[in-house]
Amino acid sequence: SGVNFEPWLSTSFTYPFYNTHLDATLQEFSPLNNSVTYIFSISENSDWTFSIKNSGGTTVRTFTGSGNAGTVTWDGKDGNGVIVPDGIYTYQLESISLSNGSQSAPLIGDVTVGSALPKAEITYPATGQFIGDSSINVQGTANDSDFSNYRVEYGEGTAPASWGLINNSVTPVNAGTLATWDLSTFGGRYYTIRLSVNDNAGNIATDSIEIKLLKILYLSLSPQVFSPNGDGVRETTTITANITYIADWTLDIKNSS
């Protein structure tokens, strides 16, 4: 259920009046893009209080209500509407019976709040760089104090309509190799490389760079057999090539050795 029960504490057991059930939808979340919901039930109608405290024991948010069941959604903000600092918070459900005023033993659990973004940085290749190798090592950093995973993807063009996976990993990287990309089968001119880093609170950070693929797309020889013997027949051959960008080129003709 996501609840770490500490049911009795300093409060005596009060059966048949007690808090019967408490579920938490998340044990960790980011106030930037999520919230956590608590669903609970009580053995009889009561006035209930659901409080959230920081690691120092100070209450940062309080919810109250009446009945034998309730739902509380916390958005990670304090009573003034300000996002609380990252850390571990304690939530507590208390209730007082409407029939006789008895107090139930509280239910207590922990939730982690994390709003800081992970670090996502591609350091190589540089954006706009010409790449002429058949494969490249994408270098950079993918890390967070609460790291979950990262993905390195590619898309054709400067605003890709779709993305292909180069690598995904659950191991953080600091100033190292994020992925090795085999370019031997690619023939486009522009490609975008995107790094996405996720943490366990649901935060995501991205970085992207654009590269220019310098590649010989087509090389042909016609005719393939020729005879430069002065008889006027097939004295020469024509070599044709297409390159992705205007470039200085060199054609070497070598013998069999």
Coordinates of N, CA, C and O in Angstrom, one line a residue, residues 34-204:
N34 N 3.5 16.1 -10.3 CA 2.7 15.0 -9.8 C 2.2 15.4 -8.4 O 2.5 16.5 -7.8
S35 N 1.4 14.5 -7.8 CA 0.9 14.7 -6.5 C 0.6 13.3 -5.9 O 0.6 12.3 -6.7
V36 N 0.5 13.2 -4.6 CA 0.2 11.9 -4.0 C -1.2 11.9 -3.4 O -1.6 12.9 -2.8
T37 N -1.9 10.8 -3.5 CA -3.3 10.7 -2.9 C -3.3 9.6 -1.8 O -2.7 8.5 -2.0
Y38 N -3.9 9.9 -0.7 CA -4.1 9.0 0.4 C -5.6 8.7 0.5 O -6.4 9.6 0.6
I39 N -5.9 7.4 0.6 CA -7.3 6.9 0.7 C -7.3 6.1 2.0 O -6.5 5.2 2.2
F40 N -8.3 6.4 2.9 CA -8.3 5.8 4.2 C -9.7 5.5 4.6 O -10.7 6.1 4.1
S41 N -9.9 4.6 5.6 CA -11.2 4.3 6.2 C -11.0 4.2 7.7 O -10.0 3.8 8.2
I42 N -12.1 4.4 8.4 CA -12.2 4.4 9.8 C -13.4 3.6 10.3 O -14.4 3.5 9.6
S43 N -13.3 2.9 11.4 CA -14.3 2.0 11.8 C -15.6 2.6 12.1 O -16.7 1.9 12.0
E44 N -15.7 3.9 12.4 CA -17.0 4.5 12.6 C -16.8 6.0 12.3 O -15.7 6.5 12.1
N45 N -17.9 6.7 12.3 CA -17.9 8.2 11.9 C -17.0 8.9 13.0 O -17.1 8.7 14.2
S46 N -16.2 9.8 12.5 CA -15.3 10.5 13.4 C -14.9 11.8 12.7 O -15.1 12.1 11.5
D47 N -14.3 12.7 13.5 CA -13.5 13.8 13.0 C -12.1 13.4 12.8 O -11.5 12.9 13.8
W48 N -11.6 13.6 11.6 CA -10.2 13.1 11.3 C -9.3 14.2 10.9 O -9.8 15.3 10.4
T49 N -8.0 14.0 11.2 CA -7.0 15.0 10.9 C -5.9 14.2 10.2 O -5.4 13.2 10.7
F50 N -5.5 14.7 9.0 CA -4.4 14.2 8.2 C -3.3 15.2 8.1 O -3.5 16.3 7.5
S51 N -2.2 15.0 8.8 CA -1.1 16.0 8.8 C 0.1 15.5 8.2 O 0.4 14.3 8.1
I52 N 0.9 16.4 7.6 CA 2.2 16.1 7.0 C 3.3 17.0 7.7 O 3.1 18.2 7.8
K53 N 4.3 16.3 8.1 CA 5.4 17.0 8.8 C 6.7 16.8 8.1 O 7.0 15.8 7.5
N54 N 7.6 17.8 8.3 CA 9.0 17.7 7.8 C 9.8 16.8 8.7 O 9.4 16.4 9.7
S55 N 11.1 16.7 8.3 CA 12.0 15.8 9.1 C 12.3 16.4 10.5 O 12.7 15.6 11.4
G56 N 12.0 17.7 10.7 CA 12.2 18.3 12.0 C 10.9 18.2 12.9 O 10.9 18.6 14.0
G57 N 9.9 17.5 12.4 CA 8.6 17.4 13.1 C 7.7 18.5 13.0 O 6.6 18.5 13.7
T58 N 8.0 19.5 12.2 CA 7.1 20.7 12.0 C 6.0 20.3 11.0 O 6.3 19.8 9.9
T59 N 4.8 20.6 11.3 CA 3.6 20.4 10.4 C 3.7 21.4 9.3 O 3.7 22.6 9.5
V60 N 3.7 20.9 8.1 CA 3.7 21.8 6.9 C 2.3 21.9 6.2 O 2.1 22.8 5.5
R61 N 1.5 20.9 6.4 CA 0.2 20.9 5.8 C -0.8 20.0 6.6 O -0.4 19.0 7.1
T62 N -2.0 20.5 6.8 CA -3.0 19.8 7.6 C -4.3 19.7 6.8 O -4.8 20.7 6.2
F63 N -4.9 18.5 6.8 CA -6.3 18.3 6.2 C -7.2 17.8 7.2 O -6.8 17.0 8.1
T64 N -8.4 18.2 7.2 CA -9.4 17.7 8.2 C -10.7 17.4 7.5 O -11.0 17.8 6.4
G65 N -11.5 16.6 8.2 CA -12.8 16.2 7.7 C -13.5 15.3 8.7 O -13.1 15.1 9.8
S66 N -14.7 14.9 8.3 CA -15.6 14.0 9.1 C -16.1 12.8 8.3 O -16.2 12.9 7.1
G67 N -16.4 11.7 9.0 CA -17.0 10.6 8.3 C -16.2 9.3 8.7 O -15.3 9.4 9.5
N68 N -16.5 8.2 8.0 CA -15.8 7.0 8.3 C -14.8 6.6 7.1 O -14.3 5.5 7.0
A69 N -14.6 7.6 6.2 CA -13.6 7.4 5.1 C -13.2 8.7 4.6 O -13.9 9.7 4.8
G70 N -12.1 8.8 3.9 CA -11.6 10.0 3.4 C -10.6 9.9 2.3 O -10.0 8.8 2.2
T71 N -10.4 10.9 1.5 CA -9.3 11.0 0.5 C -8.6 12.3 0.6 O -9.3 13.4 0.6
V72 N -7.3 12.3 0.6 CA -6.5 13.5 0.7 C -5.5 13.4 -0.4 O -4.8 12.4 -0.6
T73 N -5.4 14.5 -1.2 CA -4.4 14.7 -2.2 C -3.4 15.8 -1.8 O -3.8 16.9 -1.6
W74 N -2.1 15.4 -1.7 CA -1.1 16.4 -1.4 C -0.3 16.7 -2.6 O 0.3 15.9 -3.3
D75 N -0.2 18.0 -3.0 CA 0.5 18.5 -4.1 C 2.0 18.9 -3.8 O 2.7 19.5 -4.7
G76 N 2.5 18.6 -2.6 CA 3.8 18.9 -2.3 C 4.0 20.4 -1.8 O 5.1 20.9 -1.8
K77 N 2.9 21.1 -1.5 CA 3.0 22.5 -1.1 C 2.6 22.6 0.4 O 1.8 21.7 0.9
D78 N 3.1 23.6 1.0 CA 2.7 23.9 2.4 C 1.4 24.6 2.5 O 0.7 24.8 1.4
G79 N 1.0 25.0 3.7 CA -0.2 25.7 3.9 C -0.3 27.0 3.2 O -1.4 27.6 3.0
N80 N 0.8 27.6 2.8 CA 0.8 28.9 2.1 C 0.9 28.7 0.5 O 1.1 29.7 -0.2
G81 N 0.9 27.5 0.1 CA 0.9 27.2 -1.4 C 2.3 27.2 -1.9 O 2.5 27.3 -3.2
V82 N 3.3 27.1 -1.1 CA 4.7 27.1 -1.5 C 5.2 25.7 -1.5 O 5.0 24.9 -0.6
I83 N 5.9 25.3 -2.6 CA 6.5 23.9 -2.7 C 7.5 23.7 -1.6 O 8.4 24.6 -1.4
V84 N 7.4 22.6 -0.9 CA 8.2 22.3 0.2 C 9.6 21.9 -0.3 O 9.7 21.4 -1.4
P85 N 10.7 22.0 0.5 CA 12.0 21.6 0.1 C 12.0 20.1 -0.1 O 11.2 19.3 0.5
D86 N 12.9 19.6 -0.9 CA 13.1 18.2 -1.2 C 13.5 17.5 0.2 O 14.2 18.1 1.0
G87 N 13.0 16.3 0.3 CA 13.3 15.5 1.6 C 12.2 14.5 1.8 O 11.3 14.2 1.1
I88 N 12.4 13.9 3.0 CA 11.4 12.8 3.4 C 10.5 13.5 4.4 O 10.9 14.1 5.4
Y89 N 9.2 13.3 4.2 CA 8.1 13.8 5.0 C 7.3 12.7 5.6 O 7.2 11.6 5.1
T90 N 6.7 13.0 6.8 CA 5.9 12.0 7.5 C 4.4 12.4 7.4 O 4.1 13.6 7.7
Y91 N 3.6 11.5 7.1 CA 2.1 11.8 7.1 C 1.5 11.0 8.3 O 1.9 9.9 8.6
Q92 N 0.4 11.5 8.9 CA -0.2 10.9 10.0 C -1.7 11.1 10.0 O -2.2 12.2 9.8
L93 N -2.4 10.0 10.2 CA -3.9 10.0 10.2 C -4.3 9.8 11.7 O -4.0 8.8 12.3
E94 N -5.1 10.8 12.2 CA -5.7 10.7 13.5 C -7.2 10.9 13.4 O -7.7 11.6 12.6
S95 N -7.9 10.3 14.4 CA -9.4 10.4 14.3 C -9.9 10.4 15.7 O -9.4 9.7 16.6
I96 N -11.1 11.1 15.9 CA -11.8 11.1 17.2 C -13.2 10.7 16.9 O -13.9 11.3 16.1
S97 N -13.7 9.7 17.7 CA -15.0 9.1 17.5 C -16.1 10.2 17.8 O -16.0 10.9 18.8
L98 N -17.1 10.3 16.9 CA -18.2 11.2 17.1 C -19.2 10.7 18.1 O -20.0 11.4 18.7
S99 N -19.1 9.4 18.4 CA -20.1 8.8 19.3 C -19.7 8.9 20.8 O -20.5 9.1 21.7
N100 N -18.4 8.8 21.1 CA -18.0 8.8 22.5 C -16.7 9.6 22.7 O -16.2 9.7 23.8
G101 N -16.1 10.2 21.7 CA -15.0 11.1 21.9 C -13.6 10.4 22.0 O -12.6 11.0 22.3
S102 N -13.6 9.1 21.9 CA -12.4 8.3 22.0 C -11.5 8.6 20.8 O -11.9 8.9 19.7
Q103 N -10.2 8.5 21.1 CA -9.2 8.8 20.0 C -8.6 7.5 19.5 O -8.2 6.6 20.3
S104 N -8.5 7.3 18.2 CA -7.9 6.1 17.6 C -6.4 6.2 17.7 O -5.8 7.3 17.8
A105 N -5.7 5.1 17.6 CA -4.3 5.1 17.4 C -3.9 5.6 16.0 O -4.6 5.1 15.0
P106 N -3.0 6.5 15.8 CA -2.7 7.0 14.5 C -2.0 6.0 13.6 O -1.3 5.1 14.0
L107 N -2.1 6.3 12.3 CA -1.4 5.5 11.3 C -0.4 6.5 10.7 O -0.7 7.6 10.3
I108 N 0.9 6.0 10.5 CA 1.9 6.9 10.1 C 2.7 6.3 8.9 O 2.9 5.1 8.9
G109 N 3.2 7.1 8.0 CA 4.0 6.7 6.9 C 4.9 7.8 6.4 O 4.8 8.9 6.9
D110 N 5.8 7.4 5.5 CA 6.8 8.4 4.9 C 6.6 8.5 3.4 O 6.2 7.6 2.7
V111 N 6.9 9.8 3.0 CA 6.8 10.1 1.5 C 8.0 10.9 1.2 O 8.4 11.8 2.0
T112 N 8.6 10.7 0.1 CA 9.8 11.5 -0.4 C 9.4 12.5 -1.4 O 8.7 12.1 -2.4
V113 N 9.7 13.7 -1.2 CA 9.5 14.8 -2.2 C 10.8 15.2 -2.8 O 11.8 15.4 -2.2
G114 N 10.8 15.2 -4.2 CA 12.0 15.5 -4.9 C 11.6 16.4 -6.1 O 10.9 15.9 -7.1
S115 N 12.0 17.6 -6.2 CA 11.6 18.5 -7.3 C 12.8 19.0 -8.1 O 12.6 19.6 -9.1
A116 N 14.0 18.7 -7.6 CA 15.2 19.1 -8.3 C 15.4 18.2 -9.6 O 15.2 17.0 -9.6
L117 N 15.7 18.9 -10.7 CA 15.8 18.1 -12.0 C 17.2 17.4 -12.0 O 18.2 17.8 -11.5
P118 N 17.2 16.2 -12.6 CA 18.4 15.5 -12.9 C 19.3 16.3 -13.8 O 18.9 17.3 -14.4
K119 N 20.6 15.8 -13.9 CA 21.6 16.5 -14.8 C 21.6 15.7 -16.0 O 21.9 14.5 -16.0
A120 N 21.4 16.3 -17.2 CA 21.5 15.7 -18.5 C 22.3 16.6 -19.4 O 22.0 17.8 -19.6
E121 N 23.5 16.1 -19.8 CA 24.4 16.9 -20.6 C 25.2 16.1 -21.6 O 25.8 15.1 -21.2
I122 N 25.1 16.5 -22.8 CA 25.9 15.9 -23.9 C 27.1 16.8 -24.1 O 27.0 17.9 -24.5
T123 N 28.3 16.2 -24.0 CA 29.5 17.0 -24.2 C 30.2 16.7 -25.5 O 31.0 17.5 -26.0
Y124 N 29.9 15.5 -26.1 CA 30.5 15.1 -27.4 C 29.5 14.2 -28.0 O 29.0 13.3 -27.4
P125 N 29.2 14.4 -29.3 CA 29.8 15.5 -30.2 C 29.2 16.8 -29.8 O 28.1 16.9 -29.2
A126 N 29.8 17.9 -30.4 CA 29.3 19.2 -30.2 C 28.2 19.5 -31.2 O 28.2 18.9 -32.3
T127 N 27.3 20.4 -30.9 CA 26.2 20.7 -31.8 C 26.7 21.3 -33.1 O 27.6 22.2 -33.0
G128 N 26.3 20.9 -34.2 CA 26.7 21.4 -35.5 C 28.0 20.7 -36.0 O 28.5 21.1 -37.1
Q129 N 28.5 19.7 -35.3 CA 29.8 19.1 -35.7 C 29.6 18.2 -36.8 O 28.6 17.4 -36.9
F130 N 30.6 18.2 -37.8 CA 30.6 17.2 -38.8 C 31.1 15.8 -38.3 O 32.1 15.8 -37.6
I131 N 30.4 14.8 -38.6 CA 30.8 13.4 -38.2 C 31.1 12.6 -39.4 O 30.1 12.4 -40.2
G132 N 32.3 12.1 -39.6 CA 32.6 11.3 -40.7 C 32.9 9.8 -40.3 O 33.3 9.0 -41.2
D133 N 32.9 9.5 -39.0 CA 33.2 8.2 -38.6 C 32.0 7.2 -38.8 O 30.9 7.6 -38.8
S134 N 32.3 5.9 -38.8 CA 31.3 4.9 -38.9 C 30.5 4.7 -37.6 O 29.4 4.2 -37.6
S135 N 31.1 5.1 -36.5 CA 30.5 5.0 -35.2 C 31.1 6.1 -34.3 O 32.2 6.5 -34.5
I136 N 30.3 6.5 -33.3 CA 30.8 7.5 -32.4 C 30.4 7.2 -31.0 O 29.3 6.5 -30.8
N137 N 31.2 7.6 -30.0 CA 30.8 7.5 -28.6 C 30.2 8.8 -28.1 O 30.9 9.8 -28.2
V138 N 29.0 8.7 -27.8 CA 28.3 9.9 -27.2 C 28.7 10.1 -25.8 O 28.5 9.2 -25.0
Q139 N 29.3 11.2 -25.5 CA 29.9 11.5 -24.2 C 29.0 12.5 -23.4 O 28.4 13.4 -24.0
G140 N 29.0 12.4 -22.1 CA 28.3 13.4 -21.3 C 28.0 12.9 -19.9 O 28.7 11.9 -19.4
T141 N 27.0 13.4 -19.3 CA 26.6 13.1 -17.9 C 25.1 12.9 -17.8 O 24.3 13.6 -18.4
A142 N 24.8 11.8 -17.1 CA 23.4 11.5 -16.8 C 23.3 11.1 -15.3 O 23.7 9.9 -15.0
N143 N 22.9 11.9 -14.5 CA 23.0 11.6 -13.0 C 21.9 12.4 -12.2 O 21.4 13.4 -12.7
D144 N 21.7 11.9 -11.0 CA 20.8 12.6 -10.1 C 21.0 12.0 -8.7 O 21.4 10.8 -8.6
S145 N 20.8 12.7 -7.6 CA 20.9 12.1 -6.3 C 19.8 11.0 -6.1 O 20.0 10.1 -5.2
D146 N 18.8 11.0 -6.9 CA 17.7 10.0 -6.8 C 17.5 9.4 -8.2 O 16.4 9.3 -8.7
F147 N 18.6 9.1 -8.9 CA 18.7 8.6 -10.3 C 17.8 7.4 -10.5 O 17.8 6.5 -9.7
S148 N 17.1 7.4 -11.7 CA 16.4 6.2 -12.1 C 16.9 5.6 -13.3 O 17.4 4.4 -13.3
N149 N 17.0 6.3 -14.5 CA 17.5 5.8 -15.7 C 17.7 6.9 -16.7 O 17.3 8.0 -16.5
Y150 N 18.4 6.6 -17.8 CA 18.5 7.5 -18.9 C 18.4 6.8 -20.3 O 18.5 5.6 -20.4
R151 N 18.0 7.6 -21.3 CA 17.9 7.1 -22.7 C 18.7 8.1 -23.6 O 18.6 9.3 -23.4
V152 N 19.3 7.5 -24.6 CA 20.0 8.3 -25.7 C 19.2 7.8 -26.9 O 19.2 6.7 -27.3
E153 N 18.7 8.8 -27.7 CA 17.9 8.6 -28.9 C 18.4 9.4 -30.0 O 19.1 10.4 -29.8
Y154 N 18.0 9.1 -31.2 CA 18.4 9.8 -32.4 C 17.1 10.1 -33.2 O 16.1 9.3 -33.2
G155 N 17.1 11.2 -34.0 CA 16.1 11.5 -34.9 C 16.6 12.2 -36.1 O 17.6 12.9 -36.0
E156 N 16.1 11.9 -37.3 CA 16.6 12.5 -38.5 C 16.1 14.0 -38.6 O 14.9 14.2 -38.4
G157 N 17.0 14.9 -39.0 CA 16.6 16.3 -39.1 C 16.9 17.1 -37.9 O 17.3 16.5 -36.8
T158 N 16.5 18.3 -37.9 CA 16.7 19.2 -36.8 C 15.5 19.3 -35.9 O 15.5 19.7 -34.7
A159 N 14.3 18.8 -36.4 CA 13.1 18.7 -35.6 C 12.5 17.3 -35.9 O 11.5 17.2 -36.6
P160 N 13.0 16.2 -35.3 CA 12.6 14.9 -35.7 C 11.1 14.6 -35.4 O 10.6 15.1 -34.3
A161 N 10.5 13.9 -36.3 CA 9.1 13.5 -36.1 C 9.0 12.2 -35.2 O 8.0 11.9 -34.6
S162 N 10.1 11.5 -35.2 CA 10.1 10.2 -34.5 C 11.5 10.0 -34.0 O 12.5 10.6 -34.5
W163 N 11.7 9.1 -33.0 CA 13.0 8.9 -32.4 C 13.3 7.4 -32.4 O 12.4 6.6 -32.2
G164 N 14.6 7.1 -32.6 CA 15.0 5.7 -32.5 C 16.0 5.6 -31.3 O 16.7 6.6 -30.9
L165 N 16.0 4.4 -30.7 CA 16.8 4.2 -29.4 C 18.2 3.9 -29.8 O 18.5 3.0 -30.6
I166 N 19.2 4.6 -29.2 CA 20.6 4.2 -29.3 C 21.0 3.4 -28.0 O 21.6 2.4 -28.1
N167 N 20.6 3.9 -26.9 CA 20.9 3.2 -25.6 C 20.0 3.6 -24.5 O 19.6 4.8 -24.5
N168 N 19.7 2.7 -23.6 CA 19.1 3.1 -22.3 C 19.8 2.3 -21.2 O 20.3 1.2 -21.4
S169 N 19.8 2.9 -20.0 CA 20.6 2.3 -19.0 C 20.0 2.8 -17.6 O 19.4 3.9 -17.5
V170 N 20.2 1.9 -16.6 CA 19.8 2.3 -15.2 C 21.1 2.6 -14.4 O 21.0 2.7 -13.2
T171 N 22.2 2.8 -15.1 CA 23.4 3.1 -14.4 C 23.8 4.6 -14.7 O 23.9 5.0 -15.9
P172 N 24.0 5.4 -13.7 CA 24.3 6.8 -13.9 C 25.7 7.0 -14.6 O 26.6 6.1 -14.4
V173 N 25.9 8.1 -15.3 CA 27.2 8.3 -15.9 C 27.6 9.7 -15.6 O 26.8 10.7 -15.7
N174 N 28.9 9.9 -15.1 CA 29.5 11.2 -14.9 C 30.7 11.4 -15.8 O 31.7 10.7 -15.7
A175 N 30.5 12.3 -16.8 CA 31.6 12.7 -17.7 C 32.2 11.4 -18.3 O 33.4 11.2 -18.3
G176 N 31.3 10.6 -18.9 CA 31.7 9.4 -19.5 C 30.9 9.1 -20.8 O 30.3 9.9 -21.3
T177 N 31.0 7.8 -21.2 CA 30.3 7.4 -22.4 C 28.9 7.0 -22.1 O 28.6 6.1 -21.3
L178 N 28.0 7.7 -22.8 CA 26.5 7.5 -22.6 C 26.1 6.4 -23.5 O 25.2 5.6 -23.2
A179 N 26.6 6.3 -24.7 CA 26.2 5.4 -25.8 C 27.2 5.3 -26.9 O 28.0 6.3 -27.1
T180 N 27.2 4.2 -27.6 CA 28.0 4.0 -28.8 C 27.0 3.9 -30.0 O 26.2 3.0 -29.9
W181 N 27.1 4.8 -30.9 CA 26.1 4.8 -32.0 C 26.8 4.4 -33.3 O 27.7 5.0 -33.8
D182 N 26.3 3.3 -33.9 CA 26.8 2.8 -35.2 C 26.1 3.5 -36.3 O 24.9 3.5 -36.5
L183 N 26.9 4.3 -37.1 CA 26.3 5.1 -38.2 C 26.5 4.5 -39.5 O 26.2 5.2 -40.5
S184 N 27.0 3.3 -39.6 CA 27.3 2.7 -40.9 C 26.2 2.5 -41.9 O 26.4 2.5 -43.1
T185 N 24.9 2.5 -41.3 CA 23.8 2.3 -42.2 C 23.0 3.6 -42.4 O 21.9 3.5 -43.0
F186 N 23.4 4.7 -41.9 CA 22.7 5.9 -42.0 C 23.2 6.8 -43.1 O 24.4 6.9 -43.4
G187 N 22.2 7.4 -43.9 CA 22.6 8.2 -45.0 C 22.0 9.6 -45.1 O 22.1 10.3 -46.1
G188 N 21.4 10.0 -44.0 CA 20.9 11.4 -43.9 C 21.9 12.4 -43.7 O 23.1 12.1 -43.5
R189 N 21.6 13.7 -43.9 CA 22.5 14.8 -43.7 C 22.5 15.3 -42.3 O 23.6 15.5 -41.7
Y190 N 21.4 15.5 -41.7 CA 21.3 16.1 -40.3 C 20.7 15.0 -39.4 O 19.7 14.3 -39.8
Y191 N 21.2 14.9 -38.2 CA 20.6 14.1 -37.1 C 20.6 14.8 -35.8 O 21.5 15.6 -35.5
T192 N 19.6 14.6 -35.0 CA 19.6 15.1 -33.6 C 19.8 14.0 -32.6 O 19.1 12.9 -32.8
I193 N 20.6 14.2 -31.7 CA 20.8 13.2 -30.6 C 20.2 13.8 -29.3 O 20.5 15.0 -29.0
R194 N 19.3 13.0 -28.7 CA 18.6 13.5 -27.5 C 19.0 12.6 -26.3 O 18.9 11.4 -26.3
L195 N 19.3 13.2 -25.2 CA 19.5 12.5 -23.9 C 18.4 12.9 -22.9 O 18.1 14.1 -22.7
S196 N 17.8 11.9 -22.3 CA 16.7 12.1 -21.4 C 17.1 11.3 -20.1 O 17.4 10.2 -20.1
V197 N 17.0 12.1 -19.0 CA 17.4 11.5 -17.7 C 16.2 11.6 -16.7 O 15.6 12.7 -16.6
N198 N 15.8 10.5 -16.1 CA 14.7 10.4 -15.2 C 15.2 10.1 -13.7 O 16.1 9.4 -13.5
D199 N 14.5 10.7 -12.8 CA 14.7 10.3 -11.4 C 13.5 9.6 -10.8 O 12.4 9.5 -11.5
N200 N 13.6 9.1 -9.6 CA 12.5 8.3 -9.1 C 11.3 9.1 -8.6 O 10.2 8.5 -8.4
A201 N 11.4 10.4 -8.6 CA 10.3 11.3 -8.2 C 9.5 11.6 -9.5 O 8.5 12.3 -9.3
G202 N 9.9 11.2 -10.6 CA 9.2 11.6 -11.9 C 9.7 12.8 -12.6 O 9.1 13.2 -13.6
N203 N 10.8 13.4 -12.1 CA 11.4 14.5 -12.9 C 12.2 14.0 -14.1 O 12.7 12.9 -14.0
I204 N 12.2 14.8 -15.1 CA 12.9 14.4 -16.3 C 13.7 15.6 -16.8 O 13.1 16.7 -16.8

